[in-house]
Amino acid sequence: MDESPSVELSLTTGTTTIQSLPTEVLTAIFHHLRVPDLASVRQTCTHWYEIVVSNRALMNRFVLSLRNFRIEDGCEQCRVLGTTRSTFEKVCLKSCTIAPAPVLWRTIGSHLVELSFSDCTINGETLVGVLRCTRDNLRSLTIKSMKFDDHLIYDTPIDFRLERLHSLTIRSSFVYDVLFNLFKRICPNLKAIKLTFSSYERWGEELVNFVATLRATLEAITLSYTKATGVILQQIGRIENLRLRKVSLKSCFAIKENDILLLARLQPTIVHLNLDNLFSASEQFLQALSAFLPQMKRIKLRVARITNLHRSFLVNMPQLNYLKITDATQLKGNLDLSAYENPALEKLFVSAAMFSRNTLPRFFERCPNIRSLTLYQCTYENIHDLQLAFSHLKGLEYLNLQRTNDIGDSFFNRDVFDTIVMPFERIRFYPIANLRKLCYLNLSHCRDLSDQALMALRFPLLKKIDLRGLHVTEAGIASLVRECPQLEYVLVDACKRICDTAVLYLCRDLHNLRLLNLESCKGITDLSVEHIVRHCRSLVWLNALNCPQLSEEAKARLRGVRTIRSLHV
């Protein structure tokens, strides 16, 4: 076999080959490779293999994903993995039937850091066997929609512990008491329990016992979308030496205001609290909550009618850096944030609010360090207030204006306030088109936006944009890809005027395109598939559902694209 030609570099000390480059240089080069190329690098030589497998950031790019398989000793997947030198830190099993396969798990288990089961079928003893093989390095375990042939554990000895497991997520599953007892025995150092869309036996006493066992390490608990009650919160809150920092109770409808206040009094260490989609908080509740938790950093909640949100609540939380608030009243001026001053605030999410004139500019002037801003389905007495507000947010990176019906194409072009509109002398503001640090923009379902809006955007660092439901054409897309060349995620689903030419611009001119959503783009044909196959080298996620002009042959071509890991056609 002919030797591969070496690449020579002219250096001041002489000439060297690529094989003799320092490890730091090779690592920097490998970080810029696509995953298929990185996989080839790992198989090139022992030295490069060791560089890749010893670098956590590089290994995190590899995910072993198996879908719709029966996993058992002797299956094809076991044979292939057993004969390769590949190791994985992330494994995701979807819709698999999992039988005992000790050879497979011994092969991949020792390097495993994250393990996820989604809609899989397994029995209790097999689950114990899998976890035993991953005991060395496993840090995150996710169980979603798990079906148990038999949840009981009979003769399998529990002779191991997952010392490094820090996060346990159970979603959309029924958690039997025997599973709580299992995790209680093998997970001594858990820091986070996430139990969502799940249920458990009786009122949840085994859940409380599980939390009590972890009192020395547990910092975060999520019970969102469960049947959690005030009794459970009280029992958890009273556990001696438990110091919770993060609590999420989203959509736990049995929980009332007094339950939250009791938990806050018992656990004053809480700094992250999610009460989203729960009761509508009253002014008295907010006053009491802020008194119990003055160190709060992140909070999500709904509010009822508030006389003075700043005085009753926000002024008592000087360290708050994330605020998500939904206005349950939808009354103009109910959410008046204009008096709130907090340089530490970095993320703001406001939903369904009606802003009075001049309130937004005053608020953002006092909170100028916001990097992430979501104003979902909000209305404005004067839309120019929102424009003027951007003069204070020059560090903004994330902007979500979804379902803002007050903005039109002119919103992105106006650069000087008329003195009749604003009571100032020719105020020039920092327009949205000049937010140079913006990385994410969501304009979905802003019904009055068209190509003219896209032609006004100038975001050289923009990586993600959501244009769902807009009346945009290839003209607007051509301008977008020219002015925002770093785009990686593009959502144009339900854009009825998107055609094959627009898809060509997206695929040919966006060299880093990783996600493309074309669902319900009824104007695209097989030619769009040709553009995707020919030009998209980095695409890993594609949705082309409900595109009636795509033929079965074109869909089959998409299924053959190796780089696309998640395909919906």
Coordinates of C-alpha atoms in Angstrom, one line a residue:
M1 CA 0.0 0.0 0.0
D2 CA 1.3 3.4 -0.9
E3 CA 2.2 5.7 2.0
S4 CA 0.0 8.7 2.4
P5 CA 1.8 11.9 1.5
S6 CA 2.8 13.9 4.6
V7 CA 1.8 17.6 4.9
E8 CA 4.9 19.7 5.5
L9 CA 4.9 23.0 7.3
S10 CA 7.6 25.6 7.0
L11 CA 8.7 26.7 10.4
T12 CA 11.6 28.8 11.7
T13 CA 13.2 25.7 13.1
G14 CA 12.9 23.6 10.0
T15 CA 10.3 21.4 8.4
T16 CA 7.9 19.2 10.3
T17 CA 5.1 16.8 9.4
I18 CA 1.5 16.9 10.5
Q19 CA 2.1 13.7 12.5
S20 CA 4.6 15.5 14.7
L21 CA 2.4 18.5 15.5
P22 CA 2.0 19.2 19.2
T23 CA -1.1 17.7 20.8
E24 CA -2.5 21.1 21.5
V25 CA -2.4 22.0 17.8
L26 CA -4.0 18.7 16.7
T27 CA -6.7 19.1 19.3
A28 CA -7.5 22.6 18.0
I29 CA -7.7 21.3 14.5
F30 CA -10.0 18.4 15.5
H31 CA -12.4 20.8 17.2
H32 CA -13.2 22.3 13.8
L33 CA -14.0 19.0 12.1
R34 CA -17.4 17.6 11.3
V35 CA -18.5 14.5 13.3
P36 CA -18.0 12.1 10.3
D37 CA -14.4 13.4 9.8
L38 CA -13.7 13.3 13.5
A39 CA -14.8 9.6 13.5
S40 CA -12.3 9.0 10.7
V41 CA -9.6 10.8 12.7
R42 CA -10.2 8.5 15.6
Q43 CA -9.5 5.5 13.4
T44 CA -6.3 6.9 11.8
C45 CA -3.7 6.0 14.4
T46 CA -3.3 5.3 18.1
H47 CA -2.0 8.7 18.9
W48 CA -4.9 10.5 17.3
Y49 CA -7.3 8.0 18.9
E50 CA -5.9 8.8 22.3
I51 CA -6.2 12.6 21.7
V52 CA -9.9 12.3 20.8
V53 CA -11.0 9.8 23.5
S54 CA -9.2 11.8 26.3
N55 CA -10.8 15.1 25.3
R56 CA -14.3 15.5 26.9
A57 CA -15.4 18.2 24.4
L58 CA -14.6 16.0 21.4
M59 CA -16.1 12.9 22.9
N60 CA -19.3 14.7 23.7
R61 CA -19.9 15.1 20.0
F62 CA -20.4 11.4 19.5
V63 CA -23.8 9.9 20.4
L64 CA -24.7 6.2 20.0
S65 CA -28.4 6.3 19.0
L66 CA -30.3 3.1 18.5
R67 CA -34.0 3.1 17.5
N68 CA -36.5 0.3 17.0
F69 CA -34.1 -2.5 17.8
R70 CA -34.2 -5.6 20.0
I71 CA -31.1 -5.4 22.0
E72 CA -29.8 -8.8 23.3
D73 CA -26.6 -10.8 23.3
G74 CA -25.7 -11.9 19.8
C75 CA -27.7 -9.2 18.0
E76 CA -26.0 -7.4 15.0
Q77 CA -25.5 -4.2 17.0
C78 CA -23.6 -6.1 19.7
R79 CA -21.4 -7.8 17.2
V80 CA -20.5 -4.5 15.4
L81 CA -19.8 -2.6 18.6
G82 CA -17.8 -5.5 20.0
T83 CA -15.4 -5.6 17.0
T84 CA -14.8 -1.8 16.9
R85 CA -12.6 0.3 19.0
S86 CA -15.3 3.0 19.3
T87 CA -16.2 4.4 22.7
F88 CA -19.2 6.6 23.5
E89 CA -19.9 9.0 26.3
K90 CA -23.6 9.4 25.3
V91 CA -26.0 6.6 24.5
C92 CA -29.7 7.1 23.5
L93 CA -32.0 4.2 23.1
K94 CA -35.4 4.9 21.5
S95 CA -38.3 2.5 21.1
C96 CA -36.0 -0.5 21.8
T97 CA -36.8 -3.8 23.5
I98 CA -33.9 -4.4 25.9
A99 CA -33.1 -7.9 26.9
P100 CA -30.0 -9.0 28.9
A101 CA -26.9 -8.1 26.9
P102 CA -23.9 -8.0 29.2
V103 CA -21.4 -8.2 26.4
L104 CA -22.7 -5.0 24.8
W105 CA -22.8 -3.1 28.1
R106 CA -19.4 -4.2 29.1
T107 CA -18.1 -2.9 25.8
I108 CA -19.6 0.6 26.0
G109 CA -20.5 1.0 29.6
S110 CA -17.1 1.9 31.1
H111 CA -16.9 5.2 29.2
L112 CA -20.6 6.1 29.4
V113 CA -21.4 9.5 30.9
E114 CA -25.0 10.1 29.7
L115 CA -27.6 7.3 29.2
S116 CA -31.1 7.9 27.9
F117 CA -34.0 5.4 27.5
S118 CA -37.0 6.7 25.6
D119 CA -40.1 4.6 25.0
C120 CA -38.2 1.4 25.7
T121 CA -39.4 -1.9 27.1
I122 CA -37.3 -3.6 29.8
N123 CA -37.6 -5.5 33.1
G124 CA -36.3 -4.5 36.5
E125 CA -33.4 -7.0 36.6
T126 CA -32.2 -6.1 33.1
L127 CA -32.2 -2.4 34.1
V128 CA -30.0 -3.3 37.2
G129 CA -27.6 -5.2 34.9
V130 CA -27.3 -2.2 32.6
L131 CA -26.6 0.2 35.4
R132 CA -24.0 -2.1 36.9
C133 CA -22.0 -1.9 33.7
T134 CA -22.1 1.9 33.6
R135 CA -21.2 2.4 37.3
D136 CA -17.7 3.9 36.6
N137 CA -18.5 7.2 34.9
L138 CA -22.3 7.6 34.5
R139 CA -23.4 11.1 35.5
S140 CA -26.8 11.5 33.9
L141 CA -29.6 9.0 33.6
T142 CA -32.9 9.7 31.7
I143 CA -35.9 7.4 31.7
K144 CA -38.7 8.5 29.4
S145 CA -41.9 6.6 28.8
M146 CA -40.4 3.4 30.0
K147 CA -42.5 0.2 29.9
F148 CA -41.6 -2.5 32.4
D149 CA -42.3 -6.2 31.5
D150 CA -41.7 -6.8 35.2
H151 CA -40.7 -4.0 37.5
L152 CA -39.8 -6.3 40.3
I153 CA -36.2 -7.2 41.2
Y154 CA -35.9 -10.8 42.3
D155 CA -32.4 -12.4 42.5
T156 CA -30.2 -9.8 41.1
P157 CA -27.8 -8.6 43.7
I158 CA -27.5 -4.8 44.2
D159 CA -23.7 -4.9 44.8
F160 CA -22.7 -1.6 43.2
R161 CA -23.3 2.1 43.5
L162 CA -23.4 4.9 40.9
E163 CA -21.0 7.1 42.8
R164 CA -20.8 9.7 40.0
L165 CA -24.4 9.9 39.1
H166 CA -25.6 13.5 39.7
S167 CA -28.8 13.8 37.6
L168 CA -31.8 11.5 37.5
T169 CA -34.6 12.3 35.1
I170 CA -37.9 10.3 35.0
R171 CA -40.4 11.6 32.5
S172 CA -43.8 10.2 31.4
S173 CA -43.4 7.0 33.4
F174 CA -45.0 5.3 36.4
V175 CA -42.4 5.1 39.2
Y176 CA -43.0 2.0 41.3
D177 CA -41.9 2.0 44.9
V178 CA -39.3 -0.7 44.0
L179 CA -37.6 1.7 41.6
F180 CA -37.4 4.4 44.3
N181 CA -35.9 1.8 46.6
L182 CA -33.4 0.8 43.9
F183 CA -32.2 4.4 43.2
K184 CA -32.1 5.0 46.9
R185 CA -29.6 2.2 47.3
I186 CA -27.4 2.9 44.3
C187 CA -27.4 6.7 43.9
P188 CA -25.8 8.2 47.0
N189 CA -24.6 11.4 45.5
L190 CA -27.5 12.7 43.4
K191 CA -27.7 16.5 43.1
A192 CA -30.8 16.8 40.9
I193 CA -34.1 14.7 40.6
K194 CA -36.4 15.6 37.7
L195 CA -39.8 13.9 37.9
T196 CA -42.1 15.3 35.1
F197 CA -45.3 14.0 33.6
S198 CA -45.0 11.0 35.9
S199 CA -46.9 9.4 38.7
Y200 CA -46.1 7.2 41.7
E201 CA -47.8 4.9 44.2
R202 CA -50.1 6.2 46.8
W203 CA -49.4 9.8 47.9
G204 CA -45.7 9.6 47.3
E205 CA -44.2 8.5 50.6
E206 CA -41.4 6.6 48.9
L207 CA -40.5 9.8 46.9
V208 CA -40.2 11.6 50.2
N209 CA -38.0 8.8 51.7
F210 CA -35.8 8.9 48.5
V211 CA -35.3 12.7 49.0
A212 CA -34.5 12.2 52.7
T213 CA -31.8 9.6 51.8
L214 CA -30.2 12.2 49.5
R215 CA -30.4 15.1 52.0
A216 CA -26.6 15.6 52.1
T217 CA -26.2 16.2 48.3
L218 CA -29.5 17.0 46.8
E219 CA -29.8 20.6 45.5
A220 CA -32.6 20.5 42.8
I221 CA -36.0 18.8 42.6
T222 CA -38.5 19.0 39.7
L223 CA -42.0 17.8 40.2
S224 CA -43.6 19.6 37.2
Y225 CA -46.8 18.1 35.7
T226 CA -47.2 15.6 38.6
K227 CA -49.8 15.0 41.2
A228 CA -47.6 16.7 43.9
T229 CA -49.5 18.1 46.8
G230 CA -49.0 20.5 49.6
V231 CA -48.4 17.4 51.9
I232 CA -45.5 16.3 49.8
L233 CA -44.0 19.8 49.8
Q234 CA -44.3 20.0 53.6
Q235 CA -42.8 16.6 54.1
I236 CA -39.8 17.4 51.8
G237 CA -39.4 20.9 53.3
R238 CA -39.1 19.5 56.8
I239 CA -36.3 17.0 56.0
E240 CA -33.5 17.8 58.4
N241 CA -30.2 19.1 56.7
L242 CA -31.8 19.3 53.3
R243 CA -30.8 22.5 51.5
L244 CA -32.6 22.8 48.2
R245 CA -31.5 25.5 45.7
K246 CA -33.8 24.7 42.7
V247 CA -37.5 23.8 42.8
S248 CA -39.8 23.4 39.8
L249 CA -43.5 22.9 40.3
K250 CA -44.9 23.9 36.9
S251 CA -48.5 22.8 36.4
C252 CA -48.8 21.1 39.8
F253 CA -52.4 22.3 40.1
A254 CA -53.0 20.8 43.6
I255 CA -50.5 23.2 45.1
K256 CA -51.7 26.5 46.6
E257 CA -50.1 29.8 47.7
N258 CA -49.8 28.7 51.3
D259 CA -48.0 25.5 50.3
I260 CA -45.3 27.6 48.5
L261 CA -44.9 30.0 51.3
L262 CA -44.4 27.2 53.8
L263 CA -41.8 25.6 51.6
A264 CA -40.0 28.9 51.2
R265 CA -40.0 29.4 55.0
L266 CA -38.6 25.8 55.5
Q267 CA -36.1 26.0 52.7
P268 CA -34.7 29.6 52.6
T269 CA -31.8 28.4 50.5
I270 CA -34.0 28.2 47.3
V271 CA -32.6 30.5 44.6
H272 CA -34.4 29.0 41.5
L273 CA -38.2 28.7 41.7
N274 CA -40.6 27.7 38.9
L275 CA -44.3 28.3 39.5
D276 CA -45.2 28.7 35.9
N277 CA -48.8 27.8 34.8
L278 CA -49.8 27.5 38.5
F279 CA -52.1 29.8 40.4
S280 CA -52.2 33.5 39.6
A281 CA -50.0 35.1 42.4
S282 CA -51.6 37.9 44.4
E283 CA -49.7 40.9 45.7
Q284 CA -49.8 39.6 49.3
F285 CA -48.3 36.3 48.2
L286 CA -45.4 38.1 46.3
Q287 CA -44.6 40.2 49.3
A288 CA -44.4 37.2 51.6
L289 CA -42.4 35.1 49.1
S290 CA -39.8 37.9 48.5
A291 CA -39.4 38.2 52.3
F292 CA -38.7 34.5 52.7
L293 CA -36.4 34.2 49.7
P294 CA -34.4 37.4 49.3
Q295 CA -31.5 35.6 47.6
M296 CA -33.7 34.5 44.7
K297 CA -31.9 34.5 41.3
R298 CA -34.5 32.9 39.0
I299 CA -38.3 32.8 39.2
K300 CA -41.1 31.9 36.9
L301 CA -44.8 32.7 37.8
R302 CA -48.2 34.1 36.8
V303 CA -49.5 37.2 38.4
A304 CA -53.0 38.5 39.1
R305 CA -53.8 42.2 39.3
I306 CA -50.9 44.0 40.9
T307 CA -50.9 47.6 42.3
N308 CA -47.1 48.0 42.3
L309 CA -45.1 45.0 41.2
H310 CA -41.8 46.8 41.9
R311 CA -42.6 47.8 45.5
S312 CA -44.3 44.6 46.5
F313 CA -42.0 42.1 45.0
L314 CA -39.0 43.0 42.8
V315 CA -37.3 45.5 45.0
N316 CA -36.7 42.8 47.6
M317 CA -34.8 40.6 45.2
P318 CA -31.7 42.5 44.2
Q319 CA -29.8 39.3 42.9
L320 CA -32.5 38.3 40.5
N321 CA -31.0 37.5 37.1
Y322 CA -33.9 35.7 35.4
L323 CA -37.6 36.7 35.5
K324 CA -40.4 35.0 33.7
I325 CA -43.8 36.5 34.3
T326 CA -47.2 35.9 32.7
D327 CA -50.0 38.4 33.1
A328 CA -53.2 36.6 33.9
T329 CA -55.3 39.8 33.8
Q330 CA -54.3 41.1 30.3
L331 CA -55.1 44.6 31.6
K332 CA -53.2 47.6 30.2
G333 CA -50.5 48.7 32.6
N334 CA -50.8 45.8 35.1
L335 CA -47.2 44.9 34.5
D336 CA -45.5 48.2 35.1
L337 CA -41.7 47.5 35.4
S338 CA -40.6 51.0 34.8
A339 CA -39.4 51.7 38.4
Y340 CA -37.4 48.4 38.7
E341 CA -33.7 48.9 38.7
N342 CA -31.5 45.8 38.5
P343 CA -28.1 45.7 36.7
A344 CA -27.9 41.9 37.5
L345 CA -31.0 41.1 35.4
E346 CA -29.9 39.1 32.3
K347 CA -33.0 37.2 31.2
L348 CA -36.5 38.5 30.9
F349 CA -39.6 36.6 29.7
V350 CA -42.9 38.5 29.7
S351 CA -46.1 36.9 28.3
A352 CA -49.5 38.3 27.5
A353 CA -48.8 41.8 28.9
M354 CA -50.2 45.1 27.7
F355 CA -47.6 47.8 28.1
S356 CA -48.5 51.4 28.7
R357 CA -46.8 54.3 27.0
N358 CA -43.2 55.1 28.0
T359 CA -42.8 52.2 30.5
L360 CA -40.5 49.9 28.5
P361 CA -37.8 52.6 27.7
R362 CA -37.5 53.5 31.4
F363 CA -37.3 49.9 32.5
F364 CA -34.6 48.9 30.0
E365 CA -32.6 52.0 30.9
R366 CA -32.5 50.8 34.5
C367 CA -31.8 47.1 33.5
P368 CA -29.3 47.6 30.6
N369 CA -27.5 44.2 30.9
I370 CA -30.3 42.0 29.6
R371 CA -28.9 39.4 27.2
S372 CA -32.1 37.4 26.6
L373 CA -35.5 39.0 26.0
T374 CA -38.8 37.3 25.3
L375 CA -42.0 39.4 24.8
Y376 CA -44.5 36.7 23.9
Q377 CA -47.9 37.8 22.6
C378 CA -47.6 41.2 24.2
T379 CA -49.3 44.4 23.0
Y380 CA -48.2 48.0 23.2
E381 CA -49.9 51.3 23.6
N382 CA -47.1 52.7 21.5
I383 CA -45.0 50.3 19.5
H384 CA -42.2 52.9 19.1
D385 CA -41.5 52.4 22.8
L386 CA -40.2 49.0 22.0
Q387 CA -37.9 50.4 19.3
L388 CA -36.6 53.0 21.7
A389 CA -36.0 50.4 24.4
F390 CA -33.4 48.7 22.2
S391 CA -31.1 51.7 22.5
H392 CA -30.3 50.4 26.0
L393 CA -29.8 46.7 25.2
K394 CA -26.6 46.8 23.1
G395 CA -25.5 43.4 24.6
L396 CA -28.7 41.6 23.6
E397 CA -28.1 38.1 22.2
Y398 CA -31.5 36.4 22.3
L399 CA -34.7 38.1 21.1
N400 CA -38.1 36.5 20.9
L401 CA -41.0 38.6 19.6
Q402 CA -43.3 35.7 18.8
R403 CA -46.9 36.6 18.0
T404 CA -46.3 40.4 18.3
N405 CA -49.0 41.6 16.0
D406 CA -48.2 45.3 16.5
I407 CA -45.0 45.2 14.5
G408 CA -44.8 45.6 10.7
D409 CA -42.0 45.9 8.2
S410 CA -41.3 49.5 9.1
F411 CA -40.4 48.5 12.6
F412 CA -37.0 47.4 11.4
N413 CA -36.2 50.4 9.3
R414 CA -37.1 53.4 11.4
D415 CA -34.0 55.1 12.8
V416 CA -35.1 58.5 14.1
F417 CA -38.1 59.4 16.3
D418 CA -40.3 62.2 15.0
T419 CA -40.7 64.9 17.7
I420 CA -44.4 64.7 17.4
V421 CA -44.4 61.0 18.3
M422 CA -41.9 61.4 21.2
P423 CA -41.5 64.5 23.4
F424 CA -37.8 64.8 22.8
E425 CA -35.5 66.6 20.3
R426 CA -34.6 64.2 17.4
I427 CA -33.7 61.2 19.6
R428 CA -31.6 58.7 17.7
F429 CA -31.8 55.2 19.1
Y430 CA -30.0 52.0 18.7
P431 CA -32.3 50.2 16.2
I432 CA -33.0 46.5 16.3
A433 CA -31.2 46.1 12.9
N434 CA -27.9 47.2 14.6
L435 CA -27.9 44.8 17.5
R436 CA -24.6 43.4 16.5
K437 CA -24.4 40.6 19.2
L438 CA -27.7 39.1 18.4
C439 CA -27.5 35.2 18.0
Y440 CA -31.2 34.2 18.1
L441 CA -34.2 35.9 16.6
N442 CA -37.8 34.6 16.8
L443 CA -40.4 36.5 14.6
S444 CA -42.8 33.6 14.2
H445 CA -46.4 34.4 13.6
C446 CA -45.8 38.1 13.5
R447 CA -48.5 38.3 10.8
D448 CA -47.7 41.7 9.3
L449 CA -44.0 40.9 8.5
S450 CA -42.9 40.2 4.9
D451 CA -39.7 40.2 2.8
Q452 CA -39.1 43.9 3.6
A453 CA -38.5 43.0 7.2
L454 CA -35.9 40.3 6.3
M455 CA -34.1 42.8 3.9
A456 CA -33.6 45.2 6.8
L457 CA -31.9 42.6 9.1
R458 CA -28.1 42.9 9.6
F459 CA -27.0 40.3 12.1
P460 CA -23.5 39.0 11.3
L461 CA -23.5 36.7 14.4
L462 CA -27.0 35.4 14.1
K463 CA -27.1 31.6 14.3
K464 CA -30.8 30.8 14.9
I465 CA -33.9 32.4 13.3
D466 CA -37.6 31.4 13.5
L467 CA -39.8 32.7 10.7
R468 CA -42.8 30.3 11.1
G469 CA -45.9 31.4 9.4
L470 CA -44.5 34.5 7.8
H471 CA -45.3 35.7 4.2
V472 CA -41.7 35.6 3.0
T473 CA -40.4 34.5 -0.4
E474 CA -37.1 33.7 -2.0
A475 CA -36.3 37.5 -2.2
G476 CA -36.3 37.9 1.6
I477 CA -34.4 34.6 2.1
A478 CA -31.7 35.7 -0.4
S479 CA -31.1 38.9 1.6
L480 CA -31.2 36.9 4.9
V481 CA -28.5 34.4 4.0
R482 CA -26.3 37.2 2.6
E483 CA -26.5 39.4 5.7
C484 CA -26.6 36.6 8.3
P485 CA -24.0 34.0 6.9
Q486 CA -23.5 32.2 10.2
L487 CA -27.0 30.9 10.5
E488 CA -27.2 27.2 11.7
Y489 CA -30.9 26.8 12.6
V490 CA -33.6 28.0 10.2
L491 CA -37.3 27.5 10.8
V492 CA -39.6 28.4 7.9
D493 CA -42.3 25.9 8.5
A494 CA -45.8 27.0 7.5
C495 CA -44.4 29.7 5.2
K496 CA -46.7 29.1 2.3
R497 CA -44.6 31.1 -0.2
I498 CA -41.3 29.3 0.3
C499 CA -40.3 27.6 -2.9
D500 CA -37.4 25.6 -4.3
T501 CA -35.3 28.7 -5.0
A502 CA -35.6 29.7 -1.4
V503 CA -34.4 26.3 -0.3
L504 CA -31.5 26.6 -2.7
Y505 CA -30.3 29.8 -1.1
L506 CA -30.6 28.3 2.4
C507 CA -28.7 25.1 1.5
R508 CA -26.0 26.6 -0.9
D509 CA -25.2 29.8 1.0
L510 CA -25.4 28.7 4.7
H511 CA -22.4 26.5 5.0
N512 CA -23.0 25.8 8.7
L513 CA -26.7 24.9 8.4
R514 CA -27.5 22.2 10.9
L515 CA -31.3 22.4 11.4
L516 CA -33.9 23.1 8.7
N517 CA -37.7 23.0 9.2
L518 CA -39.7 23.0 6.0
E519 CA -42.9 21.5 7.5
S520 CA -46.1 22.5 5.6
C521 CA -44.1 24.4 2.9
K522 CA -46.4 23.2 0.2
G523 CA -44.5 25.0 -2.6
I524 CA -41.4 22.9 -2.5
T525 CA -40.8 19.9 -4.8
D526 CA -38.2 17.2 -5.4
L527 CA -35.9 19.9 -6.6
S528 CA -35.5 21.1 -3.0
V529 CA -34.4 17.6 -2.0
E530 CA -31.8 17.8 -4.7
H531 CA -30.5 21.1 -3.2
I532 CA -30.4 19.5 0.3
V533 CA -28.5 16.4 -0.8
R534 CA -26.0 18.4 -3.0
H535 CA -25.2 21.3 -0.7
C536 CA -25.9 20.4 2.9
R537 CA -22.8 19.0 4.5
S538 CA -23.5 19.8 8.1
L539 CA -27.3 19.2 8.3
V540 CA -28.3 16.9 11.2
W541 CA -32.0 17.7 11.6
L542 CA -34.6 18.0 8.9
N543 CA -38.4 18.3 8.9
A544 CA -40.3 18.0 5.6
L545 CA -43.6 16.8 6.9
N546 CA -46.8 17.8 5.1
C547 CA -45.0 18.8 1.9
P548 CA -47.4 17.2 -0.7
Q549 CA -45.2 17.8 -3.8
L550 CA -42.4 15.6 -2.4
S551 CA -42.3 12.2 -4.1
E552 CA -41.6 8.9 -2.3
E553 CA -38.4 8.7 -4.3
A554 CA -37.2 12.0 -3.0
K555 CA -38.0 11.1 0.6
A556 CA -36.0 7.9 0.1
R557 CA -33.0 10.0 -1.0
L558 CA -33.3 12.0 2.2
R559 CA -33.3 8.8 4.3
G560 CA -30.0 7.9 2.7
V561 CA -28.2 11.1 3.8
R562 CA -25.7 9.9 6.5
T563 CA -25.2 13.2 8.2
I564 CA -29.0 13.7 9.0
R565 CA -29.5 12.0 12.4
S566 CA -33.1 13.2 12.8
L567 CA -35.4 13.1 9.8
H568 CA -39.1 13.8 9.6
V569 CA -40.7 13.2 6.2

